[in-house]
Amino acid sequence: MHTDPFGHSLGTLLTGYVDGELPAALSRAVSGHLRECDSCGAEVASLIRLKSALRAVRSPPPSATAQARLVERLRAARLGR
Amino acid sequence: MNRLAIQSATSSVSPTMAPVPSPSGEAGLLTALRAGDEQAFLGLVGKLHSGLIRVAMLYVRTHDVAEEVVQESWIAVLEGLHRFEGRSSLKTWISHIVANQARTRAVREARCLPFSSFDESVARELADTAPSVAPERFTRSGDGEGHGRAGHWADPPRDWRRGSAEGALLDAETLRFLEVALDTLPPAQKIVVTLRDVEGWESEEVCNALGLSETNQRVLLHRGRARLRAMLERHLGHHRSCTPTRSATRSARS
């Protein structure tokens, strides 16, 4: 399943793997490989850590002012029906 | 469906405080929205708004204009709910409305980005043959078993979290660095990584919202993540401080 010299195919494959988006047979093949391959295991672990870290960067919700404006528009839209 | 009037128009809604109602999934949400359920509407706004701002920012220059675009889009959503036929997910439909509104705004205001710029970014970034990971971190020739084979990691990614506890949270300084690093990614990688990993959108939703094939979306996601990881490793000085992997340890012992 390995790579070109720059790791492109391996990288996109493991990206699909950590996102759970590979076809089942391919995902099983990757799982099997990971049991034998420390460096691919490190790659997968680092992708999972990165995904986890990025979830903590979540954007703030809309401001109270923006929400208030939307509610006004929602009510106006209802009244206008 | 219980129609709830909000107590105050200025009350704060966050994704964690007011999740989108889900007992009966999207159909139930749609019913609530069509009935004018303000709580359901604000829950949806809280869940999707920041991602939609990111989509709008692909076409307009400033956050303020993107905010206006998304607000107008929410009104268009309310006015168009009776026409929504469920051929796509609600999120996909809404993100298309935002993209269309943003393109219209960009055309109207000459100082905004031309609306082909995102497509150009995608084409440029996909055509870029520079490696996502520094080539010297891969082995070049077969000189042994396993990771000695060409194309394997010679220098695998390390655990860049501070502290040793598995699952430890990043410290605030590292999180701030990650936010800044995300902002420096090329535009197409930035929006794909942001929608997938920060906003939690599914692959199909991102593909539909941005008009990307699944393959191209995955390539952009991979390249963006690889850049971010490299920046984090450099920032945290990994090559100086991390413990070796099992394979590296075995190699050192042999």
mmCIF file of C-alpha atoms in Angstrom:
data_model
loop_
_atom_site.group_PDB
_atom_site.id
_atom_site.type_symbol
_atom_site.label_atom_id
_atom_site.label_comp_id
_atom_site.label_asym_id
_atom_site.label_seq_id
_atom_site.Cartn_x
_atom_site.Cartn_y
_atom_site.Cartn_z
ATOM 1 C CA MET A 1 0.000 0.000 0.000
ATOM 2 C CA HIS A 2 3.002 2.238 0.198
ATOM 3 C CA THR A 3 4.116 5.373 -1.233
ATOM 4 C CA ASP A 4 5.662 7.523 -3.813
ATOM 5 C CA PRO A 5 8.944 9.085 -2.668
ATOM 6 C CA PHE A 6 7.031 12.010 -1.189
ATOM 7 C CA GLY A 7 4.441 10.037 0.709
ATOM 8 C CA HIS A 8 1.514 11.430 -1.290
ATOM 9 C CA SER A 9 -0.467 8.262 -1.772
ATOM 10 C CA LEU A 10 0.256 7.023 1.726
ATOM 11 C CA GLY A 11 -0.747 10.361 3.189
ATOM 12 C CA THR A 12 -4.092 10.629 1.445
ATOM 13 C CA LEU A 13 -4.815 6.981 2.203
ATOM 14 C CA LEU A 14 -4.132 7.440 5.897
ATOM 15 C CA THR A 15 -6.120 10.683 5.852
ATOM 16 C CA GLY A 16 -9.080 8.731 4.513
ATOM 17 C CA TYR A 17 -8.431 6.044 7.109
ATOM 18 C CA VAL A 18 -8.466 8.332 10.144
ATOM 19 C CA ASP A 19 -11.604 9.994 8.812
ATOM 20 C CA GLY A 20 -13.303 6.619 8.401
ATOM 21 C CA GLU A 21 -13.915 7.252 4.732
ATOM 22 C CA LEU A 22 -12.150 4.336 3.071
ATOM 23 C CA PRO A 23 -14.040 1.406 1.585
ATOM 24 C CA ALA A 24 -14.300 -1.388 4.162
ATOM 25 C CA ALA A 25 -11.829 -3.729 2.462
ATOM 26 C CA LEU A 26 -9.227 -0.999 2.094
ATOM 27 C CA SER A 27 -9.754 0.131 5.666
ATOM 28 C CA ARG A 28 -9.162 -3.452 6.859
ATOM 29 C CA ALA A 29 -5.995 -3.599 4.796
ATOM 30 C CA VAL A 30 -4.749 -0.377 6.367
ATOM 31 C CA SER A 31 -5.604 -1.683 9.835
ATOM 32 C CA GLY A 32 -3.606 -4.816 9.109
ATOM 33 C CA HIS A 33 -0.665 -2.772 7.932
ATOM 34 C CA LEU A 34 -0.774 -0.555 10.994
ATOM 35 C CA ARG A 35 -0.361 -3.592 13.224
ATOM 36 C CA GLU A 36 3.035 -4.169 11.660
ATOM 37 C CA CYS A 37 4.206 -0.669 10.879
ATOM 38 C CA ASP A 38 5.296 1.718 13.612
ATOM 39 C CA SER A 39 5.901 4.706 11.402
ATOM 40 C CA CYS A 40 2.484 4.515 9.743
ATOM 41 C CA GLY A 41 1.058 4.074 13.228
ATOM 42 C CA ALA A 42 2.831 7.263 14.267
ATOM 43 C CA GLU A 43 1.378 9.020 11.220
ATOM 44 C CA VAL A 44 -2.152 7.904 12.087
ATOM 45 C CA ALA A 45 -1.706 8.839 15.740
ATOM 46 C CA SER A 46 -0.438 12.290 14.783
ATOM 47 C CA LEU A 47 -3.387 12.863 12.437
ATOM 48 C CA ILE A 48 -5.805 11.896 15.187
ATOM 49 C CA ARG A 49 -4.057 14.269 17.611
ATOM 50 C CA LEU A 50 -4.175 17.071 15.070
ATOM 51 C CA LYS A 51 -7.890 16.512 14.425
ATOM 52 C CA SER A 52 -8.523 16.536 18.145
ATOM 53 C CA ALA A 53 -6.551 19.752 18.578
ATOM 54 C CA LEU A 54 -8.364 21.463 15.716
ATOM 55 C CA ARG A 55 -11.729 20.684 17.296
ATOM 56 C CA ALA A 56 -10.595 22.840 20.208
ATOM 57 C CA VAL A 57 -10.092 25.792 17.861
ATOM 58 C CA ARG A 58 -13.809 26.011 17.214
ATOM 59 C CA SER A 59 -15.086 29.383 16.072
ATOM 60 C CA PRO A 60 -17.205 31.467 18.407
ATOM 61 C CA PRO A 61 -20.981 31.455 17.918
ATOM 62 C CA PRO A 62 -22.638 34.512 16.401
ATOM 63 C CA SER A 63 -22.728 37.535 18.645
ATOM 64 C CA ALA A 64 -25.782 38.315 20.754
ATOM 65 C CA THR A 65 -26.358 41.371 18.567
ATOM 66 C CA ALA A 66 -26.317 39.260 15.426
ATOM 67 C CA GLN A 67 -28.704 36.775 16.987
ATOM 68 C CA ALA A 68 -31.047 39.544 18.086
ATOM 69 C CA ARG A 69 -31.096 40.929 14.558
ATOM 70 C CA LEU A 70 -31.889 37.504 13.170
ATOM 71 C CA VAL A 71 -34.725 36.998 15.625
ATOM 72 C CA GLU A 72 -36.179 40.360 14.635
ATOM 73 C CA ARG A 73 -35.993 39.369 10.985
ATOM 74 C CA LEU A 74 -37.505 35.972 11.758
ATOM 75 C CA ARG A 75 -40.444 37.574 13.543
ATOM 76 C CA ALA A 76 -40.876 40.139 10.796
ATOM 77 C CA ALA A 77 -40.837 37.385 8.186
ATOM 78 C CA ARG A 78 -43.516 35.492 10.112
ATOM 79 C CA LEU A 79 -45.690 38.572 10.415
ATOM 80 C CA GLY A 80 -45.307 39.241 6.722
ATOM 81 C CA ARG A 81 -46.688 35.849 5.684
ATOM 82 C CA MET B 1 -43.689 20.500 18.043
ATOM 83 C CA ASN B 2 -43.348 22.760 20.986
ATOM 84 C CA ARG B 3 -42.935 26.294 19.832
ATOM 85 C CA LEU B 4 -40.704 28.106 22.244
ATOM 86 C CA ALA B 5 -40.501 31.825 22.358
ATOM 87 C CA ILE B 6 -37.109 33.004 23.412
ATOM 88 C CA GLN B 7 -37.049 34.951 26.626
ATOM 89 C CA SER B 8 -34.745 37.586 25.328
ATOM 90 C CA ALA B 9 -33.629 38.400 21.848
ATOM 91 C CA THR B 10 -30.178 39.068 23.218
ATOM 92 C CA SER B 11 -29.749 35.762 25.005
ATOM 93 C CA SER B 12 -26.634 33.980 23.899
ATOM 94 C CA VAL B 13 -26.840 30.767 21.952
ATOM 95 C CA SER B 14 -23.855 28.533 21.608
ATOM 96 C CA PRO B 15 -23.583 25.123 20.009
ATOM 97 C CA THR B 16 -23.073 23.518 23.385
ATOM 98 C CA MET B 17 -25.838 25.436 25.143
ATOM 99 C CA ALA B 18 -28.526 25.056 22.528
ATOM 100 C CA PRO B 19 -27.942 22.077 20.274
ATOM 101 C CA VAL B 20 -30.048 21.673 17.213
ATOM 102 C CA PRO B 21 -33.082 19.561 18.137
ATOM 103 C CA SER B 22 -32.562 16.046 16.919
ATOM 104 C CA PRO B 23 -35.217 13.689 18.272
ATOM 105 C CA SER B 24 -36.606 13.143 14.815
ATOM 106 C CA GLY B 25 -33.528 14.205 12.863
ATOM 107 C CA GLU B 26 -33.551 16.630 9.990
ATOM 108 C CA ALA B 27 -37.228 16.089 9.198
ATOM 109 C CA GLY B 28 -38.157 17.153 12.720
ATOM 110 C CA LEU B 29 -35.872 20.152 12.537
ATOM 111 C CA LEU B 30 -37.379 21.153 9.233
ATOM 112 C CA THR B 31 -40.881 20.896 10.662
ATOM 113 C CA ALA B 32 -39.862 23.071 13.606
ATOM 114 C CA LEU B 33 -38.256 25.663 11.375
ATOM 115 C CA ARG B 34 -41.277 25.815 9.095
ATOM 116 C CA ALA B 35 -43.462 26.293 12.154
ATOM 117 C CA GLY B 36 -41.382 29.324 13.128
ATOM 118 C CA ASP B 37 -39.729 27.692 16.130
ATOM 119 C CA GLU B 38 -37.244 30.345 17.213
ATOM 120 C CA GLN B 39 -35.293 28.004 19.478
ATOM 121 C CA ALA B 40 -34.798 25.534 16.646
ATOM 122 C CA PHE B 41 -33.760 28.348 14.349
ATOM 123 C CA LEU B 42 -31.247 29.803 16.789
ATOM 124 C CA GLY B 43 -29.914 26.335 17.508
ATOM 125 C CA LEU B 44 -29.272 25.864 13.806
ATOM 126 C CA VAL B 45 -27.684 29.304 13.573
ATOM 127 C CA GLY B 46 -25.419 28.517 16.516
ATOM 128 C CA LYS B 47 -24.352 25.242 14.933
ATOM 129 C CA LEU B 48 -23.713 26.426 11.381
ATOM 130 C CA HIS B 49 -23.052 30.156 11.509
ATOM 131 C CA SER B 50 -19.272 30.146 11.938
ATOM 132 C CA GLY B 51 -18.762 27.590 9.169
ATOM 133 C CA LEU B 52 -20.978 29.615 6.876
ATOM 134 C CA ILE B 53 -18.912 32.721 7.634
ATOM 135 C CA ARG B 54 -15.893 30.731 6.437
ATOM 136 C CA VAL B 55 -17.702 29.836 3.218
ATOM 137 C CA ALA B 56 -18.684 33.472 2.627
ATOM 138 C CA MET B 57 -15.097 34.576 3.273
ATOM 139 C CA LEU B 58 -14.070 32.635 0.184
ATOM 140 C CA TYR B 59 -15.742 35.336 -1.890
ATOM 141 C CA VAL B 60 -15.697 38.559 0.112
ATOM 142 C CA ARG B 61 -12.765 40.286 1.706
ATOM 143 C CA THR B 62 -13.819 41.210 5.193
ATOM 144 C CA HIS B 63 -15.362 39.401 8.110
ATOM 145 C CA ASP B 64 -17.956 42.172 8.463
ATOM 146 C CA VAL B 65 -19.169 41.714 4.895
ATOM 147 C CA ALA B 66 -19.187 37.934 5.356
ATOM 148 C CA GLU B 67 -21.288 38.416 8.488
ATOM 149 C CA GLU B 68 -23.765 40.535 6.532
ATOM 150 C CA VAL B 69 -23.874 37.955 3.757
ATOM 151 C CA VAL B 70 -24.605 35.129 6.181
ATOM 152 C CA GLN B 71 -27.268 37.143 7.976
ATOM 153 C CA GLU B 72 -28.986 37.854 4.680
ATOM 154 C CA SER B 73 -28.642 34.195 3.837
ATOM 155 C CA TRP B 74 -30.414 33.181 7.031
ATOM 156 C CA ILE B 75 -33.318 35.377 6.031
ATOM 157 C CA ALA B 76 -33.278 33.766 2.566
ATOM 158 C CA VAL B 77 -33.321 30.385 4.304
ATOM 159 C CA LEU B 78 -36.390 31.341 6.331
ATOM 160 C CA GLU B 79 -38.157 32.675 3.286
ATOM 161 C CA GLY B 80 -37.230 29.640 1.182
ATOM 162 C CA LEU B 81 -37.942 26.857 3.672
ATOM 163 C CA HIS B 82 -41.297 26.047 2.088
ATOM 164 C CA ARG B 83 -39.499 25.445 -1.215
ATOM 165 C CA PHE B 84 -36.835 23.144 0.256
ATOM 166 C CA GLU B 85 -37.510 19.669 -1.132
ATOM 167 C CA GLY B 86 -34.895 17.700 0.777
ATOM 168 C CA ARG B 87 -32.937 16.657 -2.300
ATOM 169 C CA SER B 88 -29.792 17.591 -0.407
ATOM 170 C CA SER B 89 -29.166 17.984 3.302
ATOM 171 C CA LEU B 90 -30.366 21.154 4.950
ATOM 172 C CA LYS B 91 -26.741 22.133 5.587
ATOM 173 C CA THR B 92 -25.809 21.695 1.928
ATOM 174 C CA TRP B 93 -28.827 23.729 0.827
ATOM 175 C CA ILE B 94 -27.993 26.519 3.282
ATOM 176 C CA SER B 95 -24.328 26.569 2.304
ATOM 177 C CA HIS B 96 -25.323 26.915 -1.344
ATOM 178 C CA ILE B 97 -27.487 29.889 -0.435
ATOM 179 C CA VAL B 98 -24.559 31.469 1.402
ATOM 180 C CA ALA B 99 -22.161 30.851 -1.494
ATOM 181 C CA ASN B 100 -24.633 32.331 -3.968
ATOM 182 C CA GLN B 101 -25.286 35.375 -1.794
ATOM 183 C CA ALA B 102 -21.552 35.884 -1.309
ATOM 184 C CA ARG B 103 -20.878 35.623 -5.044
ATOM 185 C CA THR B 104 -23.636 38.131 -5.733
ATOM 186 C CA ARG B 105 -22.180 40.475 -3.144
ATOM 187 C CA ALA B 106 -18.693 40.050 -4.602
ATOM 188 C CA VAL B 107 -19.928 40.942 -8.075
ATOM 189 C CA ARG B 108 -21.843 43.933 -6.752
ATOM 190 C CA GLU B 109 -18.842 45.316 -4.937
ATOM 191 C CA ALA B 110 -15.917 45.705 -7.265
ATOM 192 C CA ARG B 111 -13.462 45.822 -4.397
ATOM 193 C CA CYS B 112 -14.336 42.267 -3.399
ATOM 194 C CA LEU B 113 -12.511 39.237 -4.659
ATOM 195 C CA PRO B 114 -13.522 37.962 -8.079
ATOM 196 C CA PHE B 115 -15.653 34.923 -7.531
ATOM 197 C CA SER B 116 -13.409 32.729 -9.625
ATOM 198 C CA SER B 117 -10.602 33.162 -7.102
ATOM 199 C CA PHE B 118 -11.551 30.132 -5.016
ATOM 200 C CA ASP B 119 -11.661 27.880 -8.069
ATOM 201 C CA GLU B 120 -8.282 29.259 -9.071
ATOM 202 C CA SER B 121 -6.928 28.520 -5.597
ATOM 203 C CA VAL B 122 -8.181 24.950 -5.792
ATOM 204 C CA ALA B 123 -6.611 24.435 -9.220
ATOM 205 C CA ARG B 124 -3.334 26.001 -8.138
ATOM 206 C CA GLU B 125 -3.097 24.028 -4.913
ATOM 207 C CA LEU B 126 -3.968 20.730 -6.582
ATOM 208 C CA ALA B 127 -1.430 21.352 -9.324
ATOM 209 C CA ASP B 128 1.268 22.098 -6.777
ATOM 210 C CA THR B 129 3.602 19.120 -6.880
ATOM 211 C CA ALA B 130 5.664 20.199 -3.902
ATOM 212 C CA PRO B 131 5.571 17.459 -1.276
ATOM 213 C CA SER B 132 3.203 17.822 1.662
ATOM 214 C CA VAL B 133 5.912 16.488 3.930
ATOM 215 C CA ALA B 134 9.623 17.266 3.602
ATOM 216 C CA PRO B 135 11.149 14.550 1.378
ATOM 217 C CA GLU B 136 14.070 14.043 3.758
ATOM 218 C CA ARG B 137 11.622 12.631 6.279
ATOM 219 C CA PHE B 138 11.065 9.638 3.982
ATOM 220 C CA THR B 139 13.478 6.881 3.130
ATOM 221 C CA ARG B 140 14.836 7.047 -0.402
ATOM 222 C CA SER B 141 16.107 3.576 -1.109
ATOM 223 C CA GLY B 142 15.608 0.025 0.075
ATOM 224 C CA ASP B 143 18.186 -0.538 2.735
ATOM 225 C CA GLY B 144 16.411 -2.791 5.119
ATOM 226 C CA GLU B 145 13.128 -4.215 6.286
ATOM 227 C CA GLY B 146 9.949 -2.369 7.030
ATOM 228 C CA HIS B 147 10.711 1.294 7.178
ATOM 229 C CA GLY B 148 13.990 0.942 5.414
ATOM 230 C CA ARG B 149 11.984 0.496 2.221
ATOM 231 C CA ALA B 150 11.788 3.503 -0.053
ATOM 232 C CA GLY B 151 8.914 5.844 0.640
ATOM 233 C CA HIS B 152 8.468 5.027 4.311
ATOM 234 C CA TRP B 153 8.875 7.512 7.079
ATOM 235 C CA ALA B 154 12.526 7.898 8.060
ATOM 236 C CA ASP B 155 11.483 10.481 10.630
ATOM 237 C CA PRO B 156 7.866 9.775 11.604
ATOM 238 C CA PRO B 157 5.591 12.411 13.118
ATOM 239 C CA ARG B 158 6.099 12.788 16.841
ATOM 240 C CA ASP B 159 3.728 13.394 19.680
ATOM 241 C CA TRP B 160 3.787 17.173 19.932
ATOM 242 C CA ARG B 161 1.556 17.448 22.960
ATOM 243 C CA ARG B 162 3.196 18.890 25.988
ATOM 244 C CA GLY B 163 3.246 16.684 29.018
ATOM 245 C CA SER B 164 3.131 12.940 28.925
ATOM 246 C CA ALA B 165 -0.491 12.119 29.629
ATOM 247 C CA GLU B 166 -2.144 10.436 26.684
ATOM 248 C CA GLY B 167 -5.012 12.608 25.518
ATOM 249 C CA ALA B 168 -3.667 15.682 27.253
ATOM 250 C CA LEU B 169 -5.171 18.899 25.994
ATOM 251 C CA LEU B 170 -3.082 21.426 24.192
ATOM 252 C CA ASP B 171 -2.118 24.419 26.229
ATOM 253 C CA ALA B 172 -3.624 27.789 25.431
ATOM 254 C CA GLU B 173 -0.481 29.095 23.774
ATOM 255 C CA THR B 174 -0.328 26.124 21.408
ATOM 256 C CA LEU B 175 -3.998 26.516 20.566
ATOM 257 C CA ARG B 176 -3.404 30.170 19.674
ATOM 258 C CA PHE B 177 -0.481 29.103 17.518
ATOM 259 C CA LEU B 178 -2.703 26.561 15.774
ATOM 260 C CA GLU B 179 -5.304 29.235 15.029
ATOM 261 C CA VAL B 180 -2.651 31.471 13.487
ATOM 262 C CA ALA B 181 -1.118 28.571 11.570
ATOM 263 C CA LEU B 182 -4.515 27.629 10.175
ATOM 264 C CA ASP B 183 -4.888 31.149 8.880
ATOM 265 C CA THR B 184 -1.645 30.876 6.932
ATOM 266 C CA LEU B 185 -2.681 27.836 4.898
ATOM 267 C CA PRO B 186 -3.369 28.309 1.181
ATOM 268 C CA PRO B 187 -7.062 29.251 0.750
ATOM 269 C CA ALA B 188 -8.445 25.941 -0.490
ATOM 270 C CA GLN B 189 -6.579 23.913 2.132
ATOM 271 C CA LYS B 190 -7.619 26.374 4.808
ATOM 272 C CA ILE B 191 -11.332 26.195 4.050
ATOM 273 C CA VAL B 192 -11.329 22.395 3.730
ATOM 274 C CA VAL B 193 -9.380 21.837 6.970
ATOM 275 C CA THR B 194 -11.495 24.441 8.763
ATOM 276 C CA LEU B 195 -14.833 23.026 7.700
ATOM 277 C CA ARG B 196 -13.776 19.414 8.277
ATOM 278 C CA ASP B 197 -11.699 19.622 11.443
ATOM 279 C CA VAL B 198 -12.710 22.840 13.163
ATOM 280 C CA GLU B 199 -16.396 22.978 12.245
ATOM 281 C CA GLY B 200 -16.863 19.215 12.057
ATOM 282 C CA TRP B 201 -18.525 19.065 8.655
ATOM 283 C CA GLU B 202 -18.665 15.723 6.870
ATOM 284 C CA SER B 203 -16.719 15.099 3.678
ATOM 285 C CA GLU B 204 -19.871 15.082 1.550
ATOM 286 C CA GLU B 205 -21.055 18.361 3.049
ATOM 287 C CA VAL B 206 -17.741 20.053 2.287
ATOM 288 C CA CYS B 207 -17.668 18.646 -1.245
ATOM 289 C CA ASN B 208 -21.191 19.884 -1.889
ATOM 290 C CA ALA B 209 -20.650 23.296 -0.348
ATOM 291 C CA LEU B 210 -17.394 23.950 -2.202
ATOM 292 C CA GLY B 211 -18.048 22.059 -5.434
ATOM 293 C CA LEU B 212 -15.106 19.712 -4.892
ATOM 294 C CA SER B 213 -14.756 16.075 -5.849
ATOM 295 C CA GLU B 214 -14.190 13.721 -2.937
ATOM 296 C CA THR B 215 -10.683 12.953 -4.176
ATOM 297 C CA ASN B 216 -9.691 16.600 -4.461
ATOM 298 C CA GLN B 217 -11.197 17.362 -1.092
ATOM 299 C CA ARG B 218 -9.133 14.596 0.493
ATOM 300 C CA VAL B 219 -5.940 15.779 -1.183
ATOM 301 C CA LEU B 220 -6.508 19.337 0.051
ATOM 302 C CA LEU B 221 -7.335 18.044 3.527
ATOM 303 C CA HIS B 222 -4.212 15.894 3.612
ATOM 304 C CA ARG B 223 -1.959 18.704 2.427
ATOM 305 C CA GLY B 224 -3.458 21.198 4.849
ATOM 306 C CA ARG B 225 -3.127 18.835 7.795
ATOM 307 C CA ALA B 226 0.445 17.960 6.821
ATOM 308 C CA ARG B 227 1.396 21.649 6.710
ATOM 309 C CA LEU B 228 -0.259 22.320 10.059
ATOM 310 C CA ARG B 229 1.453 19.359 11.658
ATOM 311 C CA ALA B 230 4.824 20.461 10.309
ATOM 312 C CA MET B 231 4.273 23.978 11.647
ATOM 313 C CA LEU B 232 3.314 22.591 15.050
ATOM 314 C CA GLU B 233 6.355 20.335 15.154
ATOM 315 C CA ARG B 234 8.629 23.237 14.306
ATOM 316 C CA HIS B 235 6.888 25.466 16.808
ATOM 317 C CA LEU B 236 7.261 22.959 19.597
ATOM 318 C CA GLY B 237 10.806 22.029 18.664
ATOM 319 C CA HIS B 238 10.070 18.387 18.310
ATOM 320 C CA HIS B 239 13.214 17.260 16.715
ATOM 321 C CA ARG B 240 15.031 18.336 19.823
ATOM 322 C CA SER B 241 12.782 17.072 22.559
ATOM 323 C CA CYS B 242 10.639 14.079 21.616
ATOM 324 C CA THR B 243 11.151 10.540 22.659
ATOM 325 C CA PRO B 244 11.921 8.064 19.894
ATOM 326 C CA THR B 245 9.246 5.838 18.393
ATOM 327 C CA ARG B 246 9.351 2.103 18.895
ATOM 328 C CA SER B 247 10.827 1.569 15.446
ATOM 329 C CA ALA B 248 13.455 4.224 16.000
ATOM 330 C CA THR B 249 14.304 2.616 19.311
ATOM 331 C CA ARG B 250 14.614 -0.805 17.691
ATOM 332 C CA SER B 251 16.764 0.662 14.960
ATOM 333 C CA ALA B 252 19.048 2.322 17.478
ATOM 334 C CA ARG B 253 19.455 -0.951 19.360
ATOM 335 C CA SER B 254 20.373 -3.018 16.295
#
